[in-house]
């Protein structure tokens, strides 16, 4: 029996269905054992270090640049062949595109997510449509922005997108245009001024654990969606909706997340591994196995499946417009570290520690310097 080591992230959405699949595939002669790391490790742990220990790595797309700089991954084209049918599958939003670059595809989308709104349906009947609506709501019920780890910068990027500007230019050199950047900060400062205290350093999972529980938190305007919290038996559910717009009928702003499975350089590719990878994104797996075992599929067909959506408390239909409009983050080497530094600057601007224009000036320098370092490292 051929054995492979995999690393995923430690939440039922990222772990349970892969562990269940391992039982099935062990019977087929392919033994894939999965370890799990915390969300914070998933967001920040260097991929080249993980690639020395694991054959398969579940990752987020901003890590692609670091992985390529260190030669940590095998392209899926080299593993499966350029014309494999899975490359022509319709994945929701820009999921597949987010893992492409430098002439290859470096991870296979197995899970799709983006920032959406989350509310306690006992307290908030419908998702506010605009950021102005969010500000008004914050005067009536506890509201919190998702600002922990890299999420302050991603929230900022998303408001820029809602204002109608690309949060990152095509080359990845400038993160945000000046005018929209200042407007976005003012939008967030207005909401933060009315937001409930004590939630700034809580990660998305922690925020969703609080929404719909005995905690008073009633609404989070931008947080990565987790289908697991969409329905909790007969308890008050977390209700998900589209991300806010700057104006009614305007664009939705959100940054694509989700996960892809990458094949490390250390992996010995076999026919069994190829079949396992194809099975992960097969329509039957995405529509039946993944939803049954706590997962969140990446295929558009699964998101459109009425049975899947009904069992998920309308999670997919309620957030589909947002994920289809989502933007992709930079994927150059060094960006994961830069987004953490950028988030700290955004938090400083929201707290009043830094004036908005000073925070934006520092963000601009951070974007330029991190991109220049990436280009220098590629020479």
mmCIF file of C-alpha atoms in Angstrom:
data_model
loop_
_atom_site.group_PDB
_atom_site.id
_atom_site.type_symbol
_atom_site.label_atom_id
_atom_site.label_comp_id
_atom_site.label_asym_id
_atom_site.label_seq_id
_atom_site.Cartn_x
_atom_site.Cartn_y
_atom_site.Cartn_z
ATOM 1 C CA UNK A 1 0.000 0.000 0.000
ATOM 2 C CA UNK A 2 1.295 3.460 -0.943
ATOM 3 C CA UNK A 3 1.327 5.949 1.926
ATOM 4 C CA UNK A 4 1.145 9.746 1.866
ATOM 5 C CA UNK A 5 1.232 12.364 4.619
ATOM 6 C CA UNK A 6 -1.115 15.330 4.385
ATOM 7 C CA UNK A 7 -1.564 18.512 6.418
ATOM 8 C CA UNK A 8 -4.853 20.364 6.676
ATOM 9 C CA UNK A 9 -6.266 22.868 9.163
ATOM 10 C CA UNK A 10 -7.897 22.045 12.461
ATOM 11 C CA UNK A 11 -11.574 22.795 12.018
ATOM 12 C CA UNK A 12 -14.351 20.326 11.115
ATOM 13 C CA UNK A 13 -14.682 22.063 7.730
ATOM 14 C CA UNK A 14 -11.034 21.424 6.918
ATOM 15 C CA UNK A 15 -10.521 18.067 8.568
ATOM 16 C CA UNK A 16 -13.557 15.780 8.989
ATOM 17 C CA UNK A 17 -14.300 14.997 5.351
ATOM 18 C CA UNK A 18 -10.640 14.372 4.501
ATOM 19 C CA UNK A 19 -10.341 11.956 7.417
ATOM 20 C CA UNK A 20 -13.500 10.168 6.286
ATOM 21 C CA UNK A 21 -12.118 9.948 2.747
ATOM 22 C CA UNK A 22 -8.929 8.350 4.065
ATOM 23 C CA UNK A 23 -10.932 5.360 5.299
ATOM 24 C CA UNK A 24 -12.416 4.819 1.844
ATOM 25 C CA UNK A 25 -9.111 5.245 0.016
ATOM 26 C CA UNK A 26 -7.214 2.970 2.368
ATOM 27 C CA UNK A 27 -9.501 0.206 1.170
ATOM 28 C CA UNK A 28 -8.464 1.133 -2.379
ATOM 29 C CA UNK A 29 -4.767 0.850 -1.590
ATOM 30 C CA UNK A 30 -3.944 4.552 -1.138
ATOM 31 C CA UNK A 31 -3.180 5.477 2.459
ATOM 32 C CA UNK A 32 -3.421 9.263 3.056
ATOM 33 C CA UNK A 33 -3.012 10.213 6.709
ATOM 34 C CA UNK A 34 -3.945 13.775 7.650
ATOM 35 C CA UNK A 35 -2.465 15.953 10.391
ATOM 36 C CA UNK A 36 -4.036 19.313 11.273
ATOM 37 C CA UNK A 37 -2.640 22.714 12.243
ATOM 38 C CA UNK A 38 -4.480 25.650 13.873
ATOM 39 C CA UNK A 39 -6.029 28.372 11.738
ATOM 40 C CA UNK A 40 -3.194 30.746 12.668
ATOM 41 C CA UNK A 41 -0.648 28.227 11.334
ATOM 42 C CA UNK A 42 -2.671 27.812 8.155
ATOM 43 C CA UNK A 43 -2.582 31.588 7.668
ATOM 44 C CA UNK A 44 1.118 32.098 8.406
ATOM 45 C CA UNK A 45 3.265 28.935 8.506
ATOM 46 C CA UNK A 46 5.940 28.922 5.735
ATOM 47 C CA UNK A 47 4.966 26.386 3.084
ATOM 48 C CA UNK A 48 8.557 25.355 2.316
ATOM 49 C CA UNK A 49 8.955 24.094 5.889
ATOM 50 C CA UNK A 50 5.748 22.100 5.645
ATOM 51 C CA UNK A 51 6.699 20.716 2.224
ATOM 52 C CA UNK A 52 9.750 19.060 3.756
ATOM 53 C CA UNK A 53 7.462 16.972 5.977
ATOM 54 C CA UNK A 54 4.251 16.466 4.010
ATOM 55 C CA UNK A 55 3.280 15.145 0.582
ATOM 56 C CA UNK A 56 -0.029 17.004 0.413
ATOM 57 C CA UNK A 57 -0.624 20.454 1.917
ATOM 58 C CA UNK A 58 -3.947 22.242 2.209
ATOM 59 C CA UNK A 59 -3.135 25.934 1.734
ATOM 60 C CA UNK A 60 -4.499 29.388 0.928
ATOM 61 C CA UNK A 61 -3.537 31.064 -2.349
ATOM 62 C CA UNK A 62 -1.324 33.908 -0.980
ATOM 63 C CA UNK A 63 1.261 31.284 0.011
ATOM 64 C CA UNK A 64 1.859 30.238 -3.590
ATOM 65 C CA UNK A 65 4.648 32.800 -4.144
ATOM 66 C CA UNK A 66 6.629 31.710 -1.086
ATOM 67 C CA UNK A 67 6.229 28.082 -2.126
ATOM 68 C CA UNK A 68 7.450 28.730 -5.670
ATOM 69 C CA UNK A 69 10.440 30.792 -4.541
ATOM 70 C CA UNK A 70 11.599 27.810 -2.532
ATOM 71 C CA UNK A 71 10.697 25.169 -5.118
ATOM 72 C CA UNK A 72 8.374 23.501 -2.621
ATOM 73 C CA UNK A 73 5.570 22.344 -4.927
ATOM 74 C CA UNK A 74 4.912 20.319 -8.056
ATOM 75 C CA UNK A 75 2.536 21.889 -10.551
ATOM 76 C CA UNK A 76 -0.719 20.036 -11.050
ATOM 77 C CA UNK A 77 -0.027 20.005 -14.789
ATOM 78 C CA UNK A 78 3.125 17.959 -14.126
ATOM 79 C CA UNK A 79 1.207 15.678 -11.769
ATOM 80 C CA UNK A 80 -1.987 15.163 -13.793
ATOM 81 C CA UNK A 81 -1.179 16.323 -17.332
ATOM 82 C CA UNK A 82 -2.041 19.596 -19.049
ATOM 83 C CA UNK A 83 -5.335 18.364 -20.485
ATOM 84 C CA UNK A 84 -6.791 16.739 -17.367
ATOM 85 C CA UNK A 85 -10.582 17.332 -17.264
ATOM 86 C CA UNK A 86 -10.462 18.744 -13.743
ATOM 87 C CA UNK A 87 -8.882 21.942 -15.120
ATOM 88 C CA UNK A 88 -12.049 22.574 -17.142
ATOM 89 C CA UNK A 89 -14.425 22.066 -14.214
ATOM 90 C CA UNK A 90 -16.438 25.129 -13.162
ATOM 91 C CA UNK A 91 -15.284 26.165 -9.707
ATOM 92 C CA UNK A 92 -17.190 28.831 -7.812
ATOM 93 C CA UNK A 93 -15.808 32.371 -8.063
ATOM 94 C CA UNK A 94 -12.099 32.817 -8.834
ATOM 95 C CA UNK A 95 -11.154 29.722 -6.815
ATOM 96 C CA UNK A 96 -9.134 27.944 -9.509
ATOM 97 C CA UNK A 97 -7.605 31.157 -10.861
ATOM 98 C CA UNK A 98 -6.311 32.052 -7.411
ATOM 99 C CA UNK A 99 -3.965 29.035 -7.478
ATOM 100 C CA UNK A 100 -2.547 29.763 -10.921
ATOM 101 C CA UNK A 101 0.654 31.654 -11.682
ATOM 102 C CA UNK A 102 4.099 31.378 -13.241
ATOM 103 C CA UNK A 103 2.740 29.106 -15.958
ATOM 104 C CA UNK A 104 1.213 26.507 -13.671
ATOM 105 C CA UNK A 105 -1.593 25.547 -11.330
ATOM 106 C CA UNK A 106 -0.192 24.944 -7.850
ATOM 107 C CA UNK A 107 -3.171 23.744 -5.868
ATOM 108 C CA UNK A 108 -6.501 22.093 -6.535
ATOM 109 C CA UNK A 109 -9.541 23.947 -5.116
ATOM 110 C CA UNK A 110 -11.286 21.602 -2.695
ATOM 111 C CA UNK A 111 -13.045 24.223 -0.567
ATOM 112 C CA UNK A 112 -14.410 27.660 -1.518
ATOM 113 C CA UNK A 113 -15.009 30.588 0.810
ATOM 114 C CA UNK A 114 -15.009 34.344 0.834
ATOM 115 C CA UNK A 115 -15.843 37.149 3.253
ATOM 116 C CA UNK A 116 -19.597 37.418 3.732
ATOM 117 C CA UNK A 117 -21.862 38.843 6.410
ATOM 118 C CA UNK A 118 -22.946 36.827 9.462
ATOM 119 C CA UNK A 119 -25.792 37.703 11.806
ATOM 120 C CA UNK A 120 -27.769 36.403 14.751
ATOM 121 C CA UNK A 121 -31.190 35.947 13.144
ATOM 122 C CA UNK A 122 -32.934 36.593 16.463
ATOM 123 C CA UNK A 123 -31.569 40.137 16.459
ATOM 124 C CA UNK A 124 -30.962 41.017 12.801
ATOM 125 C CA UNK A 125 -33.650 39.908 10.376
ATOM 126 C CA UNK A 126 -31.773 40.653 7.148
ATOM 127 C CA UNK A 127 -28.212 41.492 6.188
ATOM 128 C CA UNK A 128 -27.610 45.258 5.814
ATOM 129 C CA UNK A 129 -27.091 46.032 2.143
ATOM 130 C CA UNK A 130 -24.632 48.924 2.466
ATOM 131 C CA UNK A 131 -21.839 50.020 4.782
ATOM 132 C CA UNK A 132 -23.993 52.988 5.790
ATOM 133 C CA UNK A 133 -26.649 50.481 6.874
ATOM 134 C CA UNK A 134 -23.993 48.628 8.885
ATOM 135 C CA UNK A 135 -23.035 51.844 10.672
ATOM 136 C CA UNK A 136 -26.667 52.512 11.576
ATOM 137 C CA UNK A 137 -27.149 48.938 12.781
ATOM 138 C CA UNK A 138 -24.109 49.257 15.052
ATOM 139 C CA UNK A 139 -25.973 51.940 16.997
ATOM 140 C CA UNK A 140 -28.713 49.422 17.865
ATOM 141 C CA UNK A 141 -27.025 46.009 18.325
ATOM 142 C CA UNK A 142 -23.446 44.784 18.951
ATOM 143 C CA UNK A 143 -21.477 44.739 15.688
ATOM 144 C CA UNK A 144 -17.825 43.753 15.219
ATOM 145 C CA UNK A 145 -15.327 43.964 12.382
ATOM 146 C CA UNK A 146 -13.097 40.967 11.685
ATOM 147 C CA UNK A 147 -9.637 42.419 12.371
ATOM 148 C CA UNK A 148 -7.447 39.646 13.781
ATOM 149 C CA UNK A 149 -4.295 38.383 12.068
ATOM 150 C CA UNK A 150 -4.408 39.241 8.342
ATOM 151 C CA UNK A 151 -8.128 40.027 8.390
ATOM 152 C CA UNK A 152 -7.889 43.769 9.069
ATOM 153 C CA UNK A 153 -6.093 44.254 5.746
ATOM 154 C CA UNK A 154 -8.507 41.914 3.956
ATOM 155 C CA UNK A 155 -11.492 43.801 5.356
ATOM 156 C CA UNK A 156 -9.883 47.027 4.124
ATOM 157 C CA UNK A 157 -9.256 45.510 0.679
ATOM 158 C CA UNK A 158 -12.900 44.425 0.495
ATOM 159 C CA UNK A 159 -14.259 47.901 1.230
ATOM 160 C CA UNK A 160 -11.976 49.269 -1.510
ATOM 161 C CA UNK A 161 -13.520 46.739 -3.905
ATOM 162 C CA UNK A 162 -17.012 47.774 -2.802
ATOM 163 C CA UNK A 163 -16.046 51.340 -3.688
ATOM 164 C CA UNK A 164 -15.463 50.155 -7.249
ATOM 165 C CA UNK A 165 -11.657 49.973 -7.324
ATOM 166 C CA UNK A 166 -9.388 46.978 -7.735
ATOM 167 C CA UNK A 167 -7.834 46.378 -4.290
ATOM 168 C CA UNK A 168 -4.664 45.084 -5.979
ATOM 169 C CA UNK A 169 -3.367 46.043 -9.413
ATOM 170 C CA UNK A 170 -2.534 43.404 -12.003
ATOM 171 C CA UNK A 171 1.173 43.405 -11.195
ATOM 172 C CA UNK A 172 0.528 43.255 -7.463
ATOM 173 C CA UNK A 173 2.754 46.281 -6.948
ATOM 174 C CA UNK A 174 0.203 48.764 -5.578
ATOM 175 C CA UNK A 175 -2.336 47.379 -3.180
ATOM 176 C CA UNK A 176 -4.960 50.100 -3.350
ATOM 177 C CA UNK A 177 -5.544 53.370 -5.225
ATOM 178 C CA UNK A 178 -5.124 56.430 -2.993
ATOM 179 C CA UNK A 179 -8.591 57.945 -3.232
ATOM 180 C CA UNK A 180 -10.525 54.754 -2.595
ATOM 181 C CA UNK A 181 -8.072 53.767 0.137
ATOM 182 C CA UNK A 182 -8.823 56.889 2.149
ATOM 183 C CA UNK A 183 -12.556 56.493 1.615
ATOM 184 C CA UNK A 184 -12.355 52.830 2.693
ATOM 185 C CA UNK A 185 -10.550 53.734 5.897
ATOM 186 C CA UNK A 186 -13.195 56.359 6.682
ATOM 187 C CA UNK A 187 -15.956 53.779 6.154
ATOM 188 C CA UNK A 188 -14.259 51.356 8.538
ATOM 189 C CA UNK A 189 -13.453 54.058 11.086
ATOM 190 C CA UNK A 190 -17.121 55.056 11.195
ATOM 191 C CA UNK A 191 -18.220 51.462 11.814
ATOM 192 C CA UNK A 192 -15.430 50.776 14.293
ATOM 193 C CA UNK A 193 -16.380 53.853 16.305
ATOM 194 C CA UNK A 194 -19.771 52.262 16.990
ATOM 195 C CA UNK A 195 -18.609 48.623 17.176
ATOM 196 C CA UNK A 196 -18.750 46.537 20.325
ATOM 197 C CA UNK A 197 -15.394 46.414 22.160
ATOM 198 C CA UNK A 198 -13.370 43.273 22.829
ATOM 199 C CA UNK A 199 -13.649 41.483 19.486
ATOM 200 C CA UNK A 200 -10.657 42.981 17.624
ATOM 201 C CA UNK A 201 -8.266 40.053 18.126
ATOM 202 C CA UNK A 202 -10.752 37.201 17.757
ATOM 203 C CA UNK A 203 -10.288 35.100 14.613
ATOM 204 C CA UNK A 204 -13.173 34.363 12.208
ATOM 205 C CA UNK A 205 -13.991 31.027 13.827
ATOM 206 C CA UNK A 206 -14.176 32.677 17.245
ATOM 207 C CA UNK A 207 -16.462 35.416 15.931
ATOM 208 C CA UNK A 208 -18.833 32.902 14.350
ATOM 209 C CA UNK A 209 -18.877 30.867 17.561
ATOM 210 C CA UNK A 210 -20.217 33.970 19.296
ATOM 211 C CA UNK A 211 -22.825 35.003 16.738
ATOM 212 C CA UNK A 212 -26.053 33.155 17.483
ATOM 213 C CA UNK A 213 -24.832 31.972 20.905
ATOM 214 C CA UNK A 214 -25.446 33.523 24.312
ATOM 215 C CA UNK A 215 -22.800 36.122 23.455
ATOM 216 C CA UNK A 216 -24.365 39.510 22.621
ATOM 217 C CA UNK A 217 -22.530 39.834 19.266
ATOM 218 C CA UNK A 218 -25.260 40.265 16.647
ATOM 219 C CA UNK A 219 -23.544 41.042 13.337
ATOM 220 C CA UNK A 220 -20.192 40.811 11.549
ATOM 221 C CA UNK A 221 -20.245 42.562 8.151
ATOM 222 C CA UNK A 222 -17.206 40.756 6.664
ATOM 223 C CA UNK A 223 -16.037 37.369 7.903
ATOM 224 C CA UNK A 224 -15.023 34.225 6.039
ATOM 225 C CA UNK A 225 -18.123 32.063 5.690
ATOM 226 C CA UNK A 226 -18.282 28.666 7.381
ATOM 227 C CA UNK A 227 -21.215 26.489 6.403
ATOM 228 C CA UNK A 228 -20.854 24.619 9.717
ATOM 229 C CA UNK A 229 -22.389 27.572 11.587
ATOM 230 C CA UNK A 230 -25.280 28.093 9.187
ATOM 231 C CA UNK A 231 -27.651 25.820 11.069
ATOM 232 C CA UNK A 232 -27.435 24.498 14.611
ATOM 233 C CA UNK A 233 -30.362 22.127 14.985
ATOM 234 C CA UNK A 234 -33.265 23.923 16.640
ATOM 235 C CA UNK A 235 -31.072 26.652 18.139
ATOM 236 C CA UNK A 236 -30.966 30.144 16.700
ATOM 237 C CA UNK A 237 -28.734 29.796 13.629
ATOM 238 C CA UNK A 238 -26.021 32.008 12.296
ATOM 239 C CA UNK A 239 -27.526 33.470 9.150
ATOM 240 C CA UNK A 240 -25.124 34.352 6.347
ATOM 241 C CA UNK A 241 -25.662 36.936 3.624
ATOM 242 C CA UNK A 242 -23.847 38.881 0.959
ATOM 243 C CA UNK A 243 -21.073 41.293 1.922
ATOM 244 C CA UNK A 244 -22.025 44.981 2.128
ATOM 245 C CA UNK A 245 -21.894 47.348 -0.819
ATOM 246 C CA UNK A 246 -20.805 50.979 -0.735
ATOM 247 C CA UNK A 247 -24.086 52.042 -2.368
ATOM 248 C CA UNK A 248 -27.279 50.182 -3.152
ATOM 249 C CA UNK A 249 -26.855 48.263 -6.369
ATOM 250 C CA UNK A 250 -23.093 48.858 -6.380
ATOM 251 C CA UNK A 251 -20.370 46.210 -6.470
ATOM 252 C CA UNK A 252 -19.910 43.727 -3.660
ATOM 253 C CA UNK A 253 -16.478 43.809 -2.033
ATOM 254 C CA UNK A 254 -14.861 40.603 -0.782
ATOM 255 C CA UNK A 255 -11.542 38.727 -0.952
ATOM 256 C CA UNK A 256 -11.570 35.071 -2.000
ATOM 257 C CA UNK A 257 -10.333 32.537 0.541
ATOM 258 C CA UNK A 258 -11.026 28.818 0.731
ATOM 259 C CA UNK A 259 -8.383 26.150 0.371
ATOM 260 C CA UNK A 260 -6.557 24.144 -2.249
ATOM 261 C CA UNK A 261 -4.558 20.950 -1.920
ATOM 262 C CA UNK A 262 -0.972 21.194 -3.184
ATOM 263 C CA UNK A 263 1.493 18.408 -3.987
ATOM 264 C CA UNK A 264 4.927 18.928 -2.436
ATOM 265 C CA UNK A 265 8.237 18.220 -4.115
ATOM 266 C CA UNK A 266 8.842 15.311 -1.743
ATOM 267 C CA UNK A 267 5.718 13.442 -2.897
ATOM 268 C CA UNK A 268 6.234 10.378 -5.079
ATOM 269 C CA UNK A 269 3.401 10.710 -7.579
ATOM 270 C CA UNK A 270 1.631 7.431 -8.317
ATOM 271 C CA UNK A 271 -1.446 6.529 -10.324
ATOM 272 C CA UNK A 272 -3.234 6.042 -7.014
ATOM 273 C CA UNK A 273 -2.416 9.595 -5.905
ATOM 274 C CA UNK A 274 -3.626 10.983 -9.216
ATOM 275 C CA UNK A 275 -6.947 9.175 -8.855
ATOM 276 C CA UNK A 276 -7.260 10.400 -5.268
ATOM 277 C CA UNK A 277 -6.756 14.023 -6.358
ATOM 278 C CA UNK A 278 -9.330 13.666 -9.134
ATOM 279 C CA UNK A 279 -11.788 12.143 -6.657
ATOM 280 C CA UNK A 280 -11.466 15.166 -4.331
ATOM 281 C CA UNK A 281 -13.095 17.426 -6.940
ATOM 282 C CA UNK A 282 -15.375 14.893 -8.617
ATOM 283 C CA UNK A 283 -18.993 16.145 -8.720
ATOM 284 C CA UNK A 284 -20.207 13.228 -6.601
ATOM 285 C CA UNK A 285 -17.595 13.999 -3.923
ATOM 286 C CA UNK A 286 -18.274 17.718 -3.950
ATOM 287 C CA UNK A 287 -22.062 17.369 -3.879
ATOM 288 C CA UNK A 288 -22.452 14.451 -1.494
ATOM 289 C CA UNK A 289 -19.359 13.442 0.482
ATOM 290 C CA UNK A 290 -18.036 16.903 1.395
ATOM 291 C CA UNK A 291 -21.378 18.344 2.591
ATOM 292 C CA UNK A 292 -22.185 15.151 4.510
ATOM 293 C CA UNK A 293 -18.903 15.319 6.427
ATOM 294 C CA UNK A 294 -18.788 18.987 7.518
ATOM 295 C CA UNK A 295 -17.002 20.327 4.422
ATOM 296 C CA UNK A 296 -17.622 23.270 2.109
ATOM 297 C CA UNK A 297 -17.321 22.390 -1.603
ATOM 298 C CA UNK A 298 -15.569 24.344 -4.346
ATOM 299 C CA UNK A 299 -17.442 23.214 -7.467
ATOM 300 C CA UNK A 300 -20.106 25.598 -8.753
ATOM 301 C CA UNK A 301 -22.440 22.648 -9.278
ATOM 302 C CA UNK A 302 -22.343 21.830 -5.582
ATOM 303 C CA UNK A 303 -23.093 25.434 -4.614
ATOM 304 C CA UNK A 304 -26.088 25.382 -6.992
ATOM 305 C CA UNK A 305 -27.396 22.015 -5.761
ATOM 306 C CA UNK A 306 -30.767 22.624 -4.045
ATOM 307 C CA UNK A 307 -30.437 19.649 -1.726
ATOM 308 C CA UNK A 308 -26.977 20.767 -0.592
ATOM 309 C CA UNK A 309 -28.214 24.326 -0.084
ATOM 310 C CA UNK A 310 -31.343 23.280 1.835
ATOM 311 C CA UNK A 311 -29.311 21.158 4.245
ATOM 312 C CA UNK A 312 -26.964 24.091 4.751
ATOM 313 C CA UNK A 313 -29.692 26.539 5.737
ATOM 314 C CA UNK A 314 -29.426 28.398 2.390
ATOM 315 C CA UNK A 315 -25.770 29.236 3.086
ATOM 316 C CA UNK A 316 -24.758 28.789 -0.564
ATOM 317 C CA UNK A 317 -27.609 30.627 -2.256
ATOM 318 C CA UNK A 318 -27.382 33.473 0.286
ATOM 319 C CA UNK A 319 -23.694 34.156 -0.424
ATOM 320 C CA UNK A 320 -23.258 33.086 -4.045
ATOM 321 C CA UNK A 321 -23.264 36.617 -5.479
ATOM 322 C CA UNK A 322 -20.471 37.618 -3.115
ATOM 323 C CA UNK A 323 -18.145 34.754 -3.941
ATOM 324 C CA UNK A 324 -18.667 35.213 -7.676
ATOM 325 C CA UNK A 325 -17.608 38.870 -7.312
ATOM 326 C CA UNK A 326 -14.631 38.194 -5.007
ATOM 327 C CA UNK A 327 -11.131 39.519 -5.681
ATOM 328 C CA UNK A 328 -7.834 37.625 -5.544
ATOM 329 C CA UNK A 329 -4.988 38.637 -3.234
ATOM 330 C CA UNK A 330 -1.362 38.983 -4.374
ATOM 331 C CA UNK A 331 0.612 35.765 -4.603
ATOM 332 C CA UNK A 332 4.161 37.054 -4.789
ATOM 333 C CA UNK A 333 6.841 35.759 -2.429
ATOM 334 C CA UNK A 334 6.704 37.571 0.882
ATOM 335 C CA UNK A 335 3.069 38.638 0.680
ATOM 336 C CA UNK A 336 1.837 36.513 3.645
ATOM 337 C CA UNK A 337 4.240 38.358 5.947
ATOM 338 C CA UNK A 338 3.381 41.689 4.330
ATOM 339 C CA UNK A 339 -0.349 41.206 4.824
ATOM 340 C CA UNK A 340 0.204 40.652 8.547
ATOM 341 C CA UNK A 341 2.212 43.887 8.734
ATOM 342 C CA UNK A 342 -0.433 45.659 6.675
ATOM 343 C CA UNK A 343 -3.162 44.472 9.013
ATOM 344 C CA UNK A 344 -1.325 45.971 11.953
ATOM 345 C CA UNK A 345 -1.277 49.326 10.146
ATOM 346 C CA UNK A 346 -5.012 49.132 9.443
ATOM 347 C CA UNK A 347 -5.722 48.312 13.093
ATOM 348 C CA UNK A 348 -3.594 51.295 14.137
ATOM 349 C CA UNK A 349 -5.593 53.558 11.836
ATOM 350 C CA UNK A 350 -8.902 52.272 13.188
ATOM 351 C CA UNK A 351 -7.815 52.687 16.802
ATOM 352 C CA UNK A 352 -6.615 56.248 16.217
ATOM 353 C CA UNK A 353 -2.988 55.394 16.920
ATOM 354 C CA UNK A 354 -2.126 56.436 13.346
ATOM 355 C CA UNK A 355 -3.736 59.178 11.280
ATOM 356 C CA UNK A 356 -5.418 57.731 8.167
ATOM 357 C CA UNK A 357 -3.055 59.406 5.697
ATOM 358 C CA UNK A 358 0.012 58.257 7.624
ATOM 359 C CA UNK A 359 -1.330 54.700 7.769
ATOM 360 C CA UNK A 360 -1.945 54.751 4.016
ATOM 361 C CA UNK A 361 1.524 56.138 3.333
ATOM 362 C CA UNK A 362 3.041 53.296 5.324
ATOM 363 C CA UNK A 363 0.805 50.777 3.569
ATOM 364 C CA UNK A 364 2.006 52.108 0.222
ATOM 365 C CA UNK A 365 5.638 51.735 1.228
ATOM 366 C CA UNK A 366 4.974 48.243 2.558
ATOM 367 C CA UNK A 367 3.366 47.224 -0.740
ATOM 368 C CA UNK A 368 6.229 48.641 -2.822
ATOM 369 C CA UNK A 369 8.987 47.257 -0.600
ATOM 370 C CA UNK A 370 7.514 43.785 -0.334
ATOM 371 C CA UNK A 371 6.982 43.578 -4.092
ATOM 372 C CA UNK A 372 10.524 44.848 -4.786
ATOM 373 C CA UNK A 373 11.952 42.251 -2.421
ATOM 374 C CA UNK A 374 10.018 39.540 -4.245
ATOM 375 C CA UNK A 375 11.324 40.657 -7.632
ATOM 376 C CA UNK A 376 14.877 40.850 -6.309
ATOM 377 C CA UNK A 377 14.593 37.365 -4.883
ATOM 378 C CA UNK A 378 13.471 36.005 -8.257
ATOM 379 C CA UNK A 379 16.596 37.229 -10.068
#
